[in-house]
Amino acid sequence: MLVNLKEILDDARARKYGVGMFNTFNIELALGVLEAAEETKSPVIFGTAEALLDCCDIDTAASFLIPMARNASVPVVLHLDHGYTEETLKHAIGAGFTSVMYDCSTRPFGENIALCAEMASYAHERGVSVEGELGHVSFDEGGAGDGKGYAYTEPTDVKEFVERTGIDALAIAIGTEHGVYKTKPVLDIGRLKEIRGATDTNLVLHGGSGLSVGDLQACIRYGIQKINIFTDISIAASEAAYEYVKQYGPTINEISPRMREAVKKVAIQKMTDFGSVGKAL
Ligand SMILES: [Zn+2]
């Protein structure tokens, strides 16, 4: 069934587990993730991001992801990650997405609040959830960084931000990064505890790929509800295709199910690590 983000994250917060958000802009990714969720009876979040719209535009993504979510035996959210403009977010909401992230994390505090508050009001009237970001989890992978430095979330800013915006989930920066980690990440769990102590809202960890199970479970234990995973399934799908092509040659109908299986395997592992197995309502 298709649900919004708040519905599944509120349950995750009450029962202390994490829900994975996986980017699913093509059918191999979407089928792999959905099969993993249905087999393990996990709630799950389908996603795409403004930076991934070259892979599949919003309307096309909605055209296959919404029916898949509606027909699923588990709760599924359709989330737009890292939306940067009001126009893109409203487009996604109009197309049927049930959750949007308004990433104004590189803007001044007051501007971030004003933009997220306005979007939360618009989205809530339509039954859609909103995620904001405070601090900044940077994009430095592959030399294609956003040029903005990492900024840890200040726990003292959190209460005001959540109350004035009315958002449903807050992405925080506690040491994770997007993409492949070049050095072992060191997470600031003390900061997470302070943030959790400052707000009851749902908390989101970006850059979940590549983290150890111990780190992931510590984050869930101390207050994270949503964990974004893309790099791990991207590598799994790409390597499955590469290995087949290298050995047998380029055959799309052989590559496609192997990509899907590789994604499913990683997704099942994450759902197990996050404790979402059997939590589908
Ligand atoms: Zn992110």
mmCIF file of C-alpha atoms and ligand atoms in Angstrom:
data_model
loop_
_atom_site.group_PDB
_atom_site.id
_atom_site.type_symbol
_atom_site.label_atom_id
_atom_site.label_comp_id
_atom_site.label_asym_id
_atom_site.label_seq_id
_atom_site.Cartn_x
_atom_site.Cartn_y
_atom_site.Cartn_z
ATOM 1 C CA MET A 1 0.000 0.000 0.000
ATOM 2 C CA LEU A 2 1.111 3.537 -0.724
ATOM 3 C CA VAL A 3 1.587 5.584 2.446
ATOM 4 C CA ASN A 4 3.319 8.819 3.410
ATOM 5 C CA LEU A 5 6.623 9.090 5.234
ATOM 6 C CA LYS A 6 5.206 10.224 8.563
ATOM 7 C CA GLU A 7 3.016 7.118 8.879
ATOM 8 C CA ILE A 8 5.877 4.647 8.672
ATOM 9 C CA LEU A 9 8.475 6.718 10.526
ATOM 10 C CA ASP A 10 6.170 7.380 13.476
ATOM 11 C CA ASP A 11 5.814 3.603 13.853
ATOM 12 C CA ALA A 12 9.572 3.126 13.465
ATOM 13 C CA ARG A 13 10.170 5.689 16.220
ATOM 14 C CA ALA A 14 7.639 4.046 18.540
ATOM 15 C CA ARG A 15 9.053 0.558 17.972
ATOM 16 C CA LYS A 16 12.724 1.548 17.596
ATOM 17 C CA TYR A 17 13.678 0.270 14.163
ATOM 18 C CA GLY A 18 14.994 1.881 11.006
ATOM 19 C CA VAL A 19 13.387 2.079 7.560
ATOM 20 C CA GLY A 20 15.540 2.038 4.440
ATOM 21 C CA MET A 21 15.124 4.581 1.617
ATOM 22 C CA PHE A 22 16.454 3.133 -1.617
ATOM 23 C CA ASN A 23 16.650 5.029 -4.896
ATOM 24 C CA THR A 24 14.528 3.095 -7.395
ATOM 25 C CA PHE A 25 14.554 5.044 -10.643
ATOM 26 C CA ASN A 26 14.510 1.964 -12.868
ATOM 27 C CA ILE A 27 12.709 -1.347 -12.856
ATOM 28 C CA GLU A 28 15.647 -3.478 -11.692
ATOM 29 C CA LEU A 29 16.141 -1.293 -8.627
ATOM 30 C CA ALA A 30 12.409 -1.049 -7.920
ATOM 31 C CA LEU A 31 11.678 -4.778 -8.295
ATOM 32 C CA GLY A 32 14.736 -5.761 -6.254
ATOM 33 C CA VAL A 33 13.808 -3.434 -3.389
ATOM 34 C CA LEU A 34 10.111 -4.310 -3.442
ATOM 35 C CA GLU A 35 10.738 -8.071 -3.488
ATOM 36 C CA ALA A 36 13.094 -7.637 -0.518
ATOM 37 C CA ALA A 37 10.446 -5.661 1.401
ATOM 38 C CA GLU A 38 7.628 -8.111 0.651
ATOM 39 C CA GLU A 39 9.694 -11.180 1.473
ATOM 40 C CA THR A 40 10.840 -9.737 4.795
ATOM 41 C CA LYS A 41 7.533 -7.955 5.570
ATOM 42 C CA SER A 42 9.367 -4.637 5.925
ATOM 43 C CA PRO A 43 7.974 -1.164 5.345
ATOM 44 C CA VAL A 44 10.129 0.530 2.717
ATOM 45 C CA ILE A 45 10.762 3.851 0.986
ATOM 46 C CA PHE A 46 11.118 4.080 -2.799
ATOM 47 C CA GLY A 47 13.051 7.145 -3.841
ATOM 48 C CA THR A 48 14.622 9.229 -6.493
ATOM 49 C CA ALA A 49 16.360 12.588 -6.259
ATOM 50 C CA GLU A 50 16.476 15.809 -8.229
ATOM 51 C CA ALA A 51 20.061 14.921 -9.241
ATOM 52 C CA LEU A 52 18.840 11.559 -10.607
ATOM 53 C CA LEU A 53 16.123 12.915 -12.879
ATOM 54 C CA ASP A 54 18.394 12.380 -15.892
ATOM 55 C CA CYS A 55 17.919 8.643 -15.224
ATOM 56 C CA CYS A 56 14.126 8.897 -15.137
ATOM 57 C CA ASP A 57 11.905 11.988 -14.937
ATOM 58 C CA ILE A 58 9.372 12.534 -12.141
ATOM 59 C CA ASP A 59 6.251 11.620 -14.145
ATOM 60 C CA THR A 60 7.742 8.434 -15.586
ATOM 61 C CA ALA A 61 9.044 7.368 -12.181
ATOM 62 C CA ALA A 62 5.600 7.982 -10.669
ATOM 63 C CA SER A 63 3.927 6.039 -13.506
ATOM 64 C CA PHE A 64 5.482 2.749 -12.449
ATOM 65 C CA LEU A 65 6.423 3.300 -8.800
ATOM 66 C CA ILE A 66 2.946 4.378 -7.634
ATOM 67 C CA PRO A 67 1.109 1.274 -8.949
ATOM 68 C CA MET A 68 3.891 -0.928 -7.565
ATOM 69 C CA ALA A 69 3.517 0.730 -4.170
ATOM 70 C CA ARG A 70 -0.308 0.563 -4.220
ATOM 71 C CA ASN A 71 -0.264 -3.144 -5.076
ATOM 72 C CA ALA A 72 2.446 -4.018 -2.555
ATOM 73 C CA SER A 73 1.634 -6.175 0.464
ATOM 74 C CA VAL A 74 3.737 -3.865 2.676
ATOM 75 C CA PRO A 75 3.635 -0.075 3.287
ATOM 76 C CA VAL A 76 5.651 1.788 0.634
ATOM 77 C CA VAL A 77 6.470 5.509 0.534
ATOM 78 C CA LEU A 78 7.397 7.326 -2.679
ATOM 79 C CA HIS A 79 9.949 9.969 -1.719
ATOM 80 C CA LEU A 80 11.714 12.705 -3.661
ATOM 81 C CA ASP A 81 15.140 13.079 -2.109
ATOM 82 C CA HIS A 82 17.200 16.278 -2.227
ATOM 83 C CA GLY A 83 14.702 18.490 -4.017
ATOM 84 C CA TYR A 84 16.194 21.953 -4.418
ATOM 85 C CA THR A 85 13.410 24.034 -5.921
ATOM 86 C CA GLU A 86 9.792 24.659 -5.054
ATOM 87 C CA GLU A 87 8.915 23.851 -8.663
ATOM 88 C CA THR A 88 10.458 20.355 -8.531
ATOM 89 C CA LEU A 89 8.836 19.541 -5.197
ATOM 90 C CA LYS A 90 5.392 20.691 -6.300
ATOM 91 C CA HIS A 91 5.802 18.721 -9.507
ATOM 92 C CA ALA A 92 6.559 15.560 -7.495
ATOM 93 C CA ILE A 93 3.601 16.172 -5.172
ATOM 94 C CA GLY A 94 1.332 16.663 -8.192
ATOM 95 C CA ALA A 95 2.631 13.426 -9.711
ATOM 96 C CA GLY A 96 1.637 11.493 -6.580
ATOM 97 C CA PHE A 97 4.815 11.321 -4.496
ATOM 98 C CA THR A 98 3.869 10.919 -0.823
ATOM 99 C CA SER A 99 7.024 12.490 0.606
ATOM 100 C CA VAL A 100 9.453 15.205 -0.454
ATOM 101 C CA MET A 101 12.759 16.393 0.936
ATOM 102 C CA TYR A 102 13.307 20.129 0.643
ATOM 103 C CA ASP A 103 17.082 20.445 0.823
ATOM 104 C CA CYS A 104 17.773 24.057 1.787
ATOM 105 C CA SER A 105 20.682 22.945 3.957
ATOM 106 C CA THR A 106 23.218 25.294 2.373
ATOM 107 C CA ARG A 107 21.015 28.351 2.887
ATOM 108 C CA PRO A 108 21.023 30.553 5.987
ATOM 109 C CA PHE A 109 19.105 29.178 8.996
ATOM 110 C CA GLY A 110 16.188 31.617 8.719
ATOM 111 C CA GLU A 111 15.762 31.015 5.006
ATOM 112 C CA ASN A 112 15.891 27.228 5.497
ATOM 113 C CA ILE A 113 13.106 27.574 8.081
ATOM 114 C CA ALA A 114 10.933 29.837 5.943
ATOM 115 C CA LEU A 115 11.181 27.662 2.826
ATOM 116 C CA CYS A 116 10.574 24.382 4.674
ATOM 117 C CA ALA A 117 7.639 25.859 6.619
ATOM 118 C CA GLU A 118 5.947 27.034 3.441
ATOM 119 C CA MET A 119 6.520 23.666 1.753
ATOM 120 C CA ALA A 120 5.294 21.729 4.811
ATOM 121 C CA SER A 121 2.065 23.706 4.801
ATOM 122 C CA TYR A 122 1.532 23.089 1.054
ATOM 123 C CA ALA A 123 2.424 19.382 1.302
ATOM 124 C CA HIS A 124 0.382 18.664 4.435
ATOM 125 C CA GLU A 125 -2.776 20.021 2.776
ATOM 126 C CA ARG A 126 -2.221 17.260 0.216
ATOM 127 C CA GLY A 127 -1.384 14.468 2.661
ATOM 128 C CA VAL A 128 2.309 14.539 1.745
ATOM 129 C CA SER A 129 5.195 14.444 4.238
ATOM 130 C CA VAL A 130 8.208 16.773 4.226
ATOM 131 C CA GLU A 131 11.819 16.143 5.220
ATOM 132 C CA GLY A 132 14.180 19.041 5.872
ATOM 133 C CA GLU A 133 17.919 19.118 6.541
ATOM 134 C CA LEU A 134 19.810 21.004 9.206
ATOM 135 C CA GLY A 135 23.581 21.067 8.974
ATOM 136 C CA HIS A 136 24.907 19.780 5.664
ATOM 137 C CA VAL A 137 25.869 16.275 4.549
ATOM 138 C CA SER A 138 28.140 17.087 1.624
ATOM 139 C CA PHE A 139 28.404 15.563 -1.842
ATOM 140 C CA ASP A 140 32.073 15.007 -2.430
ATOM 141 C CA GLU A 141 32.104 11.703 -4.247
ATOM 142 C CA GLY A 142 33.738 11.308 -7.615
ATOM 143 C CA GLY A 143 35.035 14.851 -7.708
ATOM 144 C CA ALA A 144 31.487 16.026 -8.458
ATOM 145 C CA GLY A 145 31.044 17.685 -5.093
ATOM 146 C CA ASP A 146 28.644 20.528 -4.485
ATOM 147 C CA GLY A 147 31.494 22.754 -3.339
ATOM 148 C CA LYS A 148 29.827 23.216 0.046
ATOM 149 C CA GLY A 149 31.682 22.022 3.091
ATOM 150 C CA TYR A 150 30.418 19.552 5.644
ATOM 151 C CA ALA A 151 28.465 21.154 8.450
ATOM 152 C CA TYR A 152 27.516 19.161 11.540
ATOM 153 C CA THR A 153 23.986 19.710 12.817
ATOM 154 C CA GLU A 154 23.969 21.963 15.871
ATOM 155 C CA PRO A 155 21.714 20.333 18.489
ATOM 156 C CA THR A 156 20.787 23.756 19.890
ATOM 157 C CA ASP A 157 19.186 24.720 16.536
ATOM 158 C CA VAL A 158 17.018 21.630 16.246
ATOM 159 C CA LYS A 159 14.033 22.440 18.465
ATOM 160 C CA GLU A 160 13.420 25.828 16.858
ATOM 161 C CA PHE A 161 13.858 24.434 13.350
ATOM 162 C CA VAL A 162 11.396 21.588 13.836
ATOM 163 C CA GLU A 163 8.798 23.708 15.624
ATOM 164 C CA ARG A 164 8.864 26.595 13.164
ATOM 165 C CA THR A 165 8.876 24.450 10.011
ATOM 166 C CA GLY A 166 6.377 21.757 11.009
ATOM 167 C CA ILE A 167 8.368 19.160 9.044
ATOM 168 C CA ASP A 168 7.805 15.432 9.510
ATOM 169 C CA ALA A 169 11.440 14.285 9.385
ATOM 170 C CA LEU A 170 14.822 15.929 9.824
ATOM 171 C CA ALA A 171 18.038 14.926 8.054
ATOM 172 C CA ILE A 172 21.038 15.497 10.293
ATOM 173 C CA ALA A 173 24.807 15.613 9.794
ATOM 174 C CA ILE A 174 26.667 13.540 12.391
ATOM 175 C CA GLY A 175 29.665 12.383 10.348
ATOM 176 C CA THR A 176 28.139 10.436 7.429
ATOM 177 C CA GLU A 177 28.761 11.442 3.817
ATOM 178 C CA HIS A 178 27.225 10.687 0.428
ATOM 179 C CA GLY A 179 28.934 8.260 -1.929
ATOM 180 C CA VAL A 180 31.833 5.912 -1.281
ATOM 181 C CA TYR A 181 33.782 6.550 1.943
ATOM 182 C CA LYS A 182 37.439 7.242 1.270
ATOM 183 C CA THR A 183 38.292 6.815 4.942
ATOM 184 C CA LYS A 184 36.412 5.021 7.687
ATOM 185 C CA PRO A 185 33.616 7.319 8.884
ATOM 186 C CA VAL A 186 33.584 8.356 12.519
ATOM 187 C CA LEU A 187 30.069 9.058 13.710
ATOM 188 C CA ASP A 188 29.303 11.564 16.438
ATOM 189 C CA ILE A 189 26.808 9.516 18.443
ATOM 190 C CA GLY A 190 26.956 12.014 21.299
ATOM 191 C CA ARG A 191 25.653 14.664 18.910
ATOM 192 C CA LEU A 192 22.871 12.310 17.795
ATOM 193 C CA LYS A 193 21.834 11.794 21.421
ATOM 194 C CA GLU A 194 21.699 15.551 21.984
ATOM 195 C CA ILE A 195 19.616 16.034 18.832
ATOM 196 C CA ARG A 196 17.253 13.241 19.874
ATOM 197 C CA GLY A 197 16.907 14.888 23.250
ATOM 198 C CA ALA A 198 15.958 18.190 21.601
ATOM 199 C CA THR A 199 13.103 16.932 19.412
ATOM 200 C CA ASP A 200 10.478 14.234 18.996
ATOM 201 C CA THR A 201 10.496 14.446 15.204
ATOM 202 C CA ASN A 202 11.712 11.602 12.992
ATOM 203 C CA LEU A 203 15.439 11.701 12.237
ATOM 204 C CA VAL A 204 17.111 10.760 8.968
ATOM 205 C CA LEU A 205 20.623 9.504 8.252
ATOM 206 C CA HIS A 206 21.928 10.284 4.757
ATOM 207 C CA GLY A 207 25.001 8.455 3.472
ATOM 208 C CA GLY A 208 24.058 5.119 5.060
ATOM 209 C CA SER A 209 25.911 3.047 2.445
ATOM 210 C CA GLY A 210 29.265 1.699 3.564
ATOM 211 C CA LEU A 211 28.585 2.093 7.289
ATOM 212 C CA SER A 212 29.260 -0.875 9.579
ATOM 213 C CA VAL A 213 26.310 -2.766 11.042
ATOM 214 C CA GLY A 214 27.465 -1.582 14.469
ATOM 215 C CA ASP A 215 27.315 2.068 13.411
ATOM 216 C CA LEU A 216 23.937 1.655 11.737
ATOM 217 C CA GLN A 217 22.434 -0.060 14.749
ATOM 218 C CA ALA A 218 23.902 2.515 17.141
ATOM 219 C CA CYS A 219 22.243 5.252 15.062
ATOM 220 C CA ILE A 220 18.886 3.466 15.254
ATOM 221 C CA ARG A 221 19.266 2.818 18.968
ATOM 222 C CA TYR A 222 19.961 6.479 19.667
ATOM 223 C CA GLY A 223 17.260 7.974 17.524
ATOM 224 C CA ILE A 224 17.455 7.536 13.727
ATOM 225 C CA GLN A 225 14.302 6.310 11.921
ATOM 226 C CA LYS A 226 15.153 6.602 8.202
ATOM 227 C CA ILE A 227 18.394 5.518 6.578
ATOM 228 C CA ASN A 228 19.215 6.382 2.979
ATOM 229 C CA ILE A 229 20.960 3.700 0.953
ATOM 230 C CA PHE A 230 21.983 4.230 -2.636
ATOM 231 C CA THR A 231 25.672 3.568 -3.195
ATOM 232 C CA ASP A 232 25.449 -0.003 -1.851
ATOM 233 C CA ILE A 233 22.652 -1.048 -4.250
ATOM 234 C CA SER A 234 24.223 0.939 -7.089
ATOM 235 C CA ILE A 235 27.479 -0.989 -6.723
ATOM 236 C CA ALA A 236 25.678 -4.343 -6.355
ATOM 237 C CA ALA A 237 23.584 -3.843 -9.507
ATOM 238 C CA SER A 238 26.470 -2.464 -11.558
ATOM 239 C CA GLU A 239 28.847 -5.247 -10.566
ATOM 240 C CA ALA A 240 26.244 -7.927 -11.331
ATOM 241 C CA ALA A 241 25.877 -6.501 -14.840
ATOM 242 C CA TYR A 242 29.613 -6.105 -15.305
ATOM 243 C CA GLU A 243 30.434 -9.641 -14.180
ATOM 244 C CA TYR A 244 27.901 -11.141 -16.557
ATOM 245 C CA VAL A 245 29.008 -9.047 -19.528
ATOM 246 C CA LYS A 246 32.665 -9.783 -18.880
ATOM 247 C CA GLN A 247 32.042 -13.517 -18.858
ATOM 248 C CA TYR A 248 29.228 -14.056 -21.372
ATOM 249 C CA GLY A 249 28.764 -10.850 -23.327
ATOM 250 C CA PRO A 250 26.166 -8.069 -23.347
ATOM 251 C CA THR A 251 22.663 -9.566 -23.146
ATOM 252 C CA ILE A 252 20.108 -7.267 -21.547
ATOM 253 C CA ASN A 253 17.579 -9.979 -20.679
ATOM 254 C CA GLU A 254 20.274 -11.888 -18.799
ATOM 255 C CA ILE A 255 21.697 -8.805 -17.101
ATOM 256 C CA SER A 256 18.361 -7.391 -15.908
ATOM 257 C CA PRO A 257 17.327 -10.233 -13.535
ATOM 258 C CA ARG A 258 20.874 -10.465 -12.181
ATOM 259 C CA MET A 259 20.848 -6.758 -11.323
ATOM 260 C CA ARG A 260 17.486 -7.169 -9.641
ATOM 261 C CA GLU A 261 18.679 -10.151 -7.587
ATOM 262 C CA ALA A 262 21.827 -8.288 -6.521
ATOM 263 C CA VAL A 263 19.747 -5.300 -5.365
ATOM 264 C CA LYS A 264 17.309 -7.575 -3.537
ATOM 265 C CA LYS A 265 20.112 -9.315 -1.667
ATOM 266 C CA VAL A 266 21.602 -6.035 -0.427
ATOM 267 C CA ALA A 267 18.168 -4.659 0.463
ATOM 268 C CA ILE A 268 17.287 -7.762 2.522
ATOM 269 C CA GLN A 269 20.575 -7.419 4.405
ATOM 270 C CA LYS A 270 19.868 -3.747 5.171
ATOM 271 C CA MET A 271 16.295 -4.457 6.290
ATOM 272 C CA THR A 272 17.656 -7.140 8.592
ATOM 273 C CA ASP A 273 20.338 -4.803 9.971
ATOM 274 C CA PHE A 274 17.781 -2.002 10.468
ATOM 275 C CA GLY A 275 15.363 -4.276 12.352
ATOM 276 C CA SER A 276 12.477 -3.538 9.962
ATOM 277 C CA VAL A 277 11.867 -7.225 9.170
ATOM 278 C CA GLY A 278 8.348 -8.249 10.181
ATOM 279 C CA LYS A 279 7.394 -4.643 11.032
ATOM 280 C CA ALA A 280 5.031 -4.076 8.078
ATOM 281 C CA LEU A 281 1.630 -3.226 9.577
HETATM 282 ZN ZN ZN B 1 21.310 12.538 0.864
#
